[in-house]
Short mmCIF file of C-alpha atoms in Angstrom, two decimals:
data_model
loop_
_atom_site.label_atom_id
_atom_site.label_comp_id
_atom_site.label_asym_id
_atom_site.label_seq_id
_atom_site.Cartn_x
_atom_site.Cartn_y
_atom_site.Cartn_z
CA MET A 27 153.45 45.46 88.65
CA LYS A 28 153.76 48.93 90.21
CA PRO A 29 155.13 49.35 93.46
CA LEU A 30 152.77 49.83 95.95
CA ASP A 31 153.69 53.24 97.08
CA THR A 32 153.21 54.30 93.53
CA GLN A 33 149.77 52.75 93.38
CA ASN A 34 148.80 54.48 96.75
CA PHE A 35 150.14 57.90 95.37
CA GLU A 36 148.23 57.40 92.05
CA ARG A 37 144.97 57.08 94.24
CA ILE A 38 146.11 60.28 96.37
CA ALA A 39 146.61 62.08 93.19
CA ARG A 40 143.17 61.23 91.79
CA ALA A 41 141.78 62.27 95.33
CA ILE A 42 143.24 65.64 94.99
CA GLU A 43 142.31 66.17 91.22
CA TYR A 44 138.65 65.55 92.57
CA ILE A 45 138.63 67.62 95.56
CA GLY A 46 140.43 70.49 93.45
CA HIS A 47 137.32 70.39 90.74
CA ASN A 48 134.65 70.18 93.55
CA PHE A 49 135.81 71.93 96.60
CA ARG A 50 132.98 74.56 96.18
CA ALA A 51 131.00 71.76 96.76
CA GLN A 52 132.68 70.67 99.90
CA PRO A 53 132.49 67.14 99.15
CA THR A 54 132.66 64.81 101.92
CA LEU A 55 135.15 61.91 102.86
CA ASP A 56 132.48 59.28 101.42
CA ASP A 57 132.51 61.66 98.40
CA VAL A 58 135.89 61.22 97.65
CA ALA A 59 136.48 57.60 98.95
CA SER A 60 133.69 56.59 96.22
CA HIS A 61 135.42 58.66 93.43
CA ILE A 62 138.37 56.46 93.98
CA HIS A 63 136.92 53.28 94.48
CA MET A 64 137.74 52.92 98.38
CA SER A 65 135.98 52.49 101.73
CA PRO A 66 135.80 55.86 103.68
CA TYR A 67 137.72 53.95 106.36
CA HIS A 68 140.53 52.87 104.25
CA PHE A 69 140.67 55.84 102.27
CA GLN A 70 140.94 57.66 105.47
CA ARG A 71 143.74 55.49 106.81
CA LEU A 72 145.49 55.60 103.23
CA PHE A 73 146.01 59.31 103.24
CA SER A 74 146.63 59.85 106.85
CA GLU A 75 149.82 57.25 106.65
CA TRP A 76 150.74 59.04 103.24
CA ALA A 77 150.22 62.68 104.15
CA GLY A 78 150.61 62.48 107.93
CA VAL A 79 147.36 64.42 108.86
CA SER A 80 143.64 63.71 107.61
CA PRO A 81 142.35 64.42 104.53
CA LYS A 82 140.33 67.58 106.05
CA LYS A 83 143.58 69.03 107.60
CA PHE A 84 145.40 68.60 104.08
CA LEU A 85 142.85 70.48 102.52
CA GLN A 86 143.66 73.43 104.68
CA TYR A 87 147.22 73.46 103.55
CA ILE A 88 146.58 73.75 100.01
CA SER A 89 143.35 76.08 100.17
CA ILE A 90 143.77 79.48 98.20
CA GLN A 91 143.64 81.46 101.71
CA HIS A 92 146.52 79.19 103.20
CA ALA A 93 148.51 79.92 100.36
CA LYS A 94 147.86 83.61 100.50
CA SER A 95 148.54 83.64 103.96
CA MET A 96 151.92 81.74 103.57
CA LEU A 97 153.12 84.44 101.19
CA ARG A 98 152.49 86.80 103.32
CA ALA A 99 154.10 85.58 106.47
CA THR A 100 157.29 87.79 107.09
CA GLN A 101 157.75 86.43 111.04
CA ALA A 102 159.52 83.46 112.09
CA THR A 103 157.55 80.01 112.40
CA LEU A 104 157.74 77.96 115.62
CA PHE A 105 159.25 75.54 113.46
CA ASP A 106 161.98 78.11 112.24
CA THR A 107 162.72 79.00 116.00
CA ALA A 108 162.69 75.65 116.90
CA PHE A 109 165.47 74.75 114.22
CA ASP A 110 167.35 77.93 115.07
CA THR A 111 167.66 77.00 118.56
CA GLY A 112 168.76 73.06 117.82
CA LEU A 113 165.59 71.76 118.98
CA SER A 114 164.38 70.33 115.86
CA GLY A 115 164.52 66.44 115.36
CA THR A 116 165.53 64.76 112.21
CA GLY A 117 161.83 63.22 111.43
CA ARG A 118 160.89 64.00 107.92
CA LEU A 119 163.17 67.43 108.23
CA HIS A 120 164.93 67.90 104.76
CA ASP A 121 167.77 70.07 105.84
CA LEU A 122 169.61 69.47 102.62
CA PHE A 123 172.92 71.38 101.92
CA VAL A 124 172.51 71.52 98.12
CA ASN A 125 175.50 72.93 96.21
CA ILE A 126 174.63 73.99 92.26
CA GLU A 127 177.63 73.91 90.01
CA GLY A 128 177.07 74.53 86.60
CA MET A 129 178.42 72.31 84.04
CA THR A 130 180.96 74.00 81.58
CA PRO A 131 180.59 74.08 77.56
CA GLY A 132 183.28 71.47 77.43
CA GLU A 133 181.36 69.44 79.66
CA TYR A 134 178.44 69.02 77.84
CA LYS A 135 179.19 70.19 74.05
CA ASN A 136 178.02 67.86 71.83
CA GLY A 137 175.16 66.47 73.78
CA GLY A 138 177.18 65.49 76.70
CA ALA A 139 179.90 63.64 74.66
CA GLU A 140 182.20 63.65 77.55
CA LEU A 141 179.80 62.83 80.23
CA ARG A 142 179.49 59.18 81.90
CA ILE A 143 176.24 59.23 83.53
CA VAL A 144 174.51 56.74 85.92
CA PHE A 145 170.93 56.31 86.08
CA SER A 146 168.41 54.74 88.30
CA CYS A 147 164.59 55.07 88.92
CA TYR A 148 162.71 54.89 92.36
CA ASP A 149 159.69 54.78 94.08
CA SER A 150 158.58 58.06 95.88
CA PRO A 151 155.78 59.47 97.88
CA PHE A 152 155.14 61.15 94.56
CA GLY A 153 155.41 58.33 92.14
CA ASN A 154 158.34 56.96 89.88
CA VAL A 155 161.56 59.44 90.08
CA GLY A 156 164.42 59.03 87.87
CA ILE A 157 167.71 60.07 89.05
CA ALA A 158 170.63 60.43 87.13
CA SER A 159 174.47 61.73 88.18
CA THR A 160 177.75 62.31 86.74
CA GLU A 161 180.76 62.00 88.90
CA ARG A 162 180.45 65.43 90.25
CA GLY A 163 176.84 65.44 91.29
CA ILE A 164 173.18 64.71 90.44
CA CYS A 165 172.41 66.06 86.83
CA TYR A 166 168.87 65.11 86.52
CA MET A 167 165.93 64.13 88.75
CA ALA A 168 162.45 63.98 87.42
CA PHE A 169 159.15 62.75 88.19
CA THR A 170 158.16 59.77 85.41
CA GLU A 171 155.63 57.37 84.26
CA SER A 172 157.99 54.65 84.04
CA GLU A 173 161.88 53.90 83.91
CA THR A 174 161.64 53.71 79.84
CA ALA A 175 160.09 57.16 79.81
CA ALA A 176 162.74 58.76 82.16
CA LEU A 177 165.46 57.02 80.30
CA ALA A 178 164.09 58.44 77.22
CA ASP A 179 163.93 62.20 78.74
CA LEU A 180 167.30 61.83 80.03
CA LEU A 181 168.68 61.00 76.74
CA ARG A 182 166.83 64.17 75.04
CA HIS A 183 168.93 66.13 77.46
CA PHE A 184 172.17 64.43 76.83
CA PRO A 185 171.90 62.60 73.29
CA ASN A 186 175.70 61.70 73.04
CA ALA A 187 176.49 60.70 76.69
CA ARG A 188 177.45 57.38 77.90
CA ILE A 189 174.53 56.64 80.20
CA MET A 190 174.84 53.29 82.60
CA ILE A 191 172.22 51.98 84.54
CA GLY A 192 173.21 51.49 88.00
CA GLU A 193 173.35 53.43 91.43
CA THR A 194 175.73 55.70 93.01
CA ASP A 195 175.94 57.49 96.42
CA PHE A 196 174.58 60.48 94.87
CA HIS A 197 171.24 59.10 94.18
CA ILE A 198 170.94 57.24 97.62
CA ARG A 199 171.48 60.38 99.60
CA ALA A 200 169.05 62.31 96.94
CA MET A 201 166.31 59.55 97.89
CA ARG A 202 166.65 60.85 101.87
CA ILE A 203 165.00 63.84 100.85
CA PHE A 204 161.57 62.24 101.70
CA THR A 205 162.50 60.09 104.67
CA GLU A 206 165.09 61.46 106.74
CA SER A 207 167.53 64.78 107.36
CA GLU A 208 170.24 64.81 104.80
CA THR A 209 173.30 66.49 106.11
CA GLY A 210 175.10 66.99 102.81
CA PRO A 211 176.56 68.86 101.01
CA LEU A 212 174.82 67.27 98.02
CA PRO A 213 176.18 68.54 94.71
CA LEU A 214 173.78 69.20 91.80
CA HIS A 215 175.91 69.20 88.46
CA ILE A 216 173.75 70.94 85.86
CA LYS A 217 173.73 72.75 82.69
CA GLY A 218 172.02 76.26 82.36
CA THR A 219 172.47 79.75 81.61
CA ASP A 220 173.88 82.12 84.19
CA PHE A 221 170.09 83.45 84.99
CA GLN A 222 168.60 79.97 85.18
CA LEU A 223 171.02 79.20 87.86
CA LYS A 224 170.52 82.29 89.63
CA VAL A 225 166.80 81.25 89.65
CA TRP A 226 167.64 77.70 90.91
CA GLU A 227 169.69 79.16 93.74
CA ALA A 228 167.31 81.33 94.66
CA LEU A 229 164.42 78.55 94.71
CA LEU A 230 166.86 76.67 97.26
CA LYS A 231 166.29 79.36 99.94
CA ILE A 232 162.74 78.87 100.27
CA PRO A 233 162.09 76.62 103.61
CA MET A 234 160.08 73.53 103.53
CA GLY A 235 156.32 74.08 104.16
CA ARG A 236 156.79 77.65 102.74
CA LEU A 237 156.05 79.19 99.46
CA SER A 238 157.40 82.06 97.36
CA SER A 239 156.12 84.03 93.97
CA TYR A 240 157.42 84.27 91.00
CA GLY A 241 157.89 88.12 91.70
CA THR A 242 159.49 87.51 94.51
CA ILE A 243 162.01 85.39 93.18
CA ALA A 244 162.69 87.99 90.58
CA ASN A 245 163.41 90.67 93.12
CA GLU A 246 165.75 88.45 95.16
CA ILE A 247 167.80 88.03 91.97
CA ASN A 248 167.71 91.75 91.60
CA THR A 249 165.78 91.31 88.21
CA PRO A 250 162.20 92.78 89.61
CA ASN A 251 160.92 93.27 85.72
CA ALA A 252 161.66 89.65 84.91
CA SER A 253 158.87 87.64 86.60
CA ARG A 254 158.04 85.83 83.28
CA ALA A 255 161.59 84.98 82.92
CA VAL A 256 161.84 83.67 86.22
CA GLY A 257 158.70 81.43 85.47
CA THR A 258 160.69 80.32 82.24
CA ALA A 259 163.37 79.39 84.05
CA ILE A 260 161.58 77.30 86.79
CA GLY A 261 159.86 75.56 84.30
CA LYS A 262 163.10 74.37 82.78
CA ASN A 263 164.35 73.19 86.18
CA PRO A 264 165.92 69.82 85.75
CA ILE A 265 165.96 68.65 89.22
CA ALA A 266 162.64 67.91 90.67
CA TYR A 267 161.83 68.40 94.56
CA LEU A 268 165.94 69.04 95.19
CA ILE A 269 165.53 72.21 93.58
CA PRO A 270 162.09 72.96 94.94
CA CYS A 271 160.23 74.81 92.01
CA HIS A 272 157.07 73.23 93.54
CA ARG A 273 157.11 75.83 96.26
CA VAL A 274 156.83 78.99 94.02
CA ILE A 275 153.23 79.73 93.08
CA GLN A 276 151.43 82.68 91.65
CA ALA A 277 151.16 86.20 93.68
CA GLY A 278 147.31 85.76 94.18
CA GLY A 279 147.58 82.54 95.71
CA MET A 280 146.91 80.31 92.96
CA ILE A 281 148.80 76.95 92.94
CA GLY A 282 149.74 77.30 88.97
CA GLY A 283 151.18 75.05 86.86
CA TYR A 284 153.84 72.50 87.31
CA ARG A 285 156.25 70.76 84.95
CA TRP A 286 155.64 67.45 86.36
CA GLY A 287 151.66 67.88 86.90
CA THR A 288 149.71 70.21 88.80
CA ASN A 289 148.03 67.65 91.02
CA ARG A 290 151.91 66.48 92.21
CA LYS A 291 152.63 70.14 92.79
CA VAL A 292 149.55 70.41 95.18
CA ALA A 293 150.30 67.02 96.77
CA MET A 294 154.21 67.98 97.44
CA ILE A 295 152.97 71.56 99.07
CA GLY A 296 150.46 69.73 101.56
CA TRP A 297 152.71 66.98 102.40
CA GLU A 298 155.59 69.26 103.25
CA ALA A 299 152.91 71.33 105.30
CA ALA A 300 152.17 68.32 107.42
CA GLN A 301 155.69 67.60 107.82
CA VAL A 302 156.38 70.94 109.33
CA LEU A 303 153.42 70.43 111.35
CA HIS A 304 154.73 67.39 112.64
CA ILE A 305 157.89 68.52 113.77
CA GLU A 306 156.57 71.52 115.29
CA ASN A 307 154.48 69.29 117.38
CA THR A 308 157.18 67.35 118.18
CA ASN A 309 159.47 70.01 119.02
CA LEU A 310 157.13 71.34 121.55
CA LEU A 311 156.19 67.84 123.14
CA GLN A 312 160.23 68.11 123.50
CA SER A 313 160.32 71.58 124.94
CA ASP A 314 157.53 70.87 127.28
CA ASN A 315 158.94 67.97 128.70
CA TRP A 316 162.56 69.69 129.13
#
């Protein structure tokens, strides 16, 4: 049997998919609840518990208009100001200090024959996620349908590595991104070309609750004509969520594709916006009380 959180996310994902296909008709709460075979009351409660906001508010975060405004935003948000002045609480803010360390050719030649990798699978707000680490950091993190599928995918990345089932401190700290602030540093030990590593490092600079575009990333790494190459590098990101490729959308505001499913990408964007809103509201209350 699947964990309850995974079952709930699958229901949320079906609801998001339905809304995405029918948003022009402005489906009601009853319409969406009926589609996923839940009562309106239970769907509203489930969605609000998962996202922290109502389904209606969530939709505002993932609309094209909102995406465009997020891309155009250049001034600091209340969240940025609160964080810079030390007002932010932990809440669900992920304040990861992630370090990317590229593997040397000798460390992954012959399909990772020199690597010892520890792998485990967890339940996250966005479904099952497989995490693997070497002695130097996280080397793989991917959303998956099952532990078996994630392990098979890991073996394709490192066919000759010595893989063990287990848990490390790296895994535990990586999973904290979904529930609390992680002060790091959290090292990632990954293989990629120099260009890919530059793109992935640029992704780490996109704040939670904000979005960027392929063109913007290309400019940030001083290759303004390489938007297509940037998109390819993003598509090969081996570390889901920790390297936030889900925060990159098309310049026109369209969500675009995602290696682990467009519905999951939409869910992540909306969920993160809801978490930031929660933090902003909390900081406002704290500052008012002060």
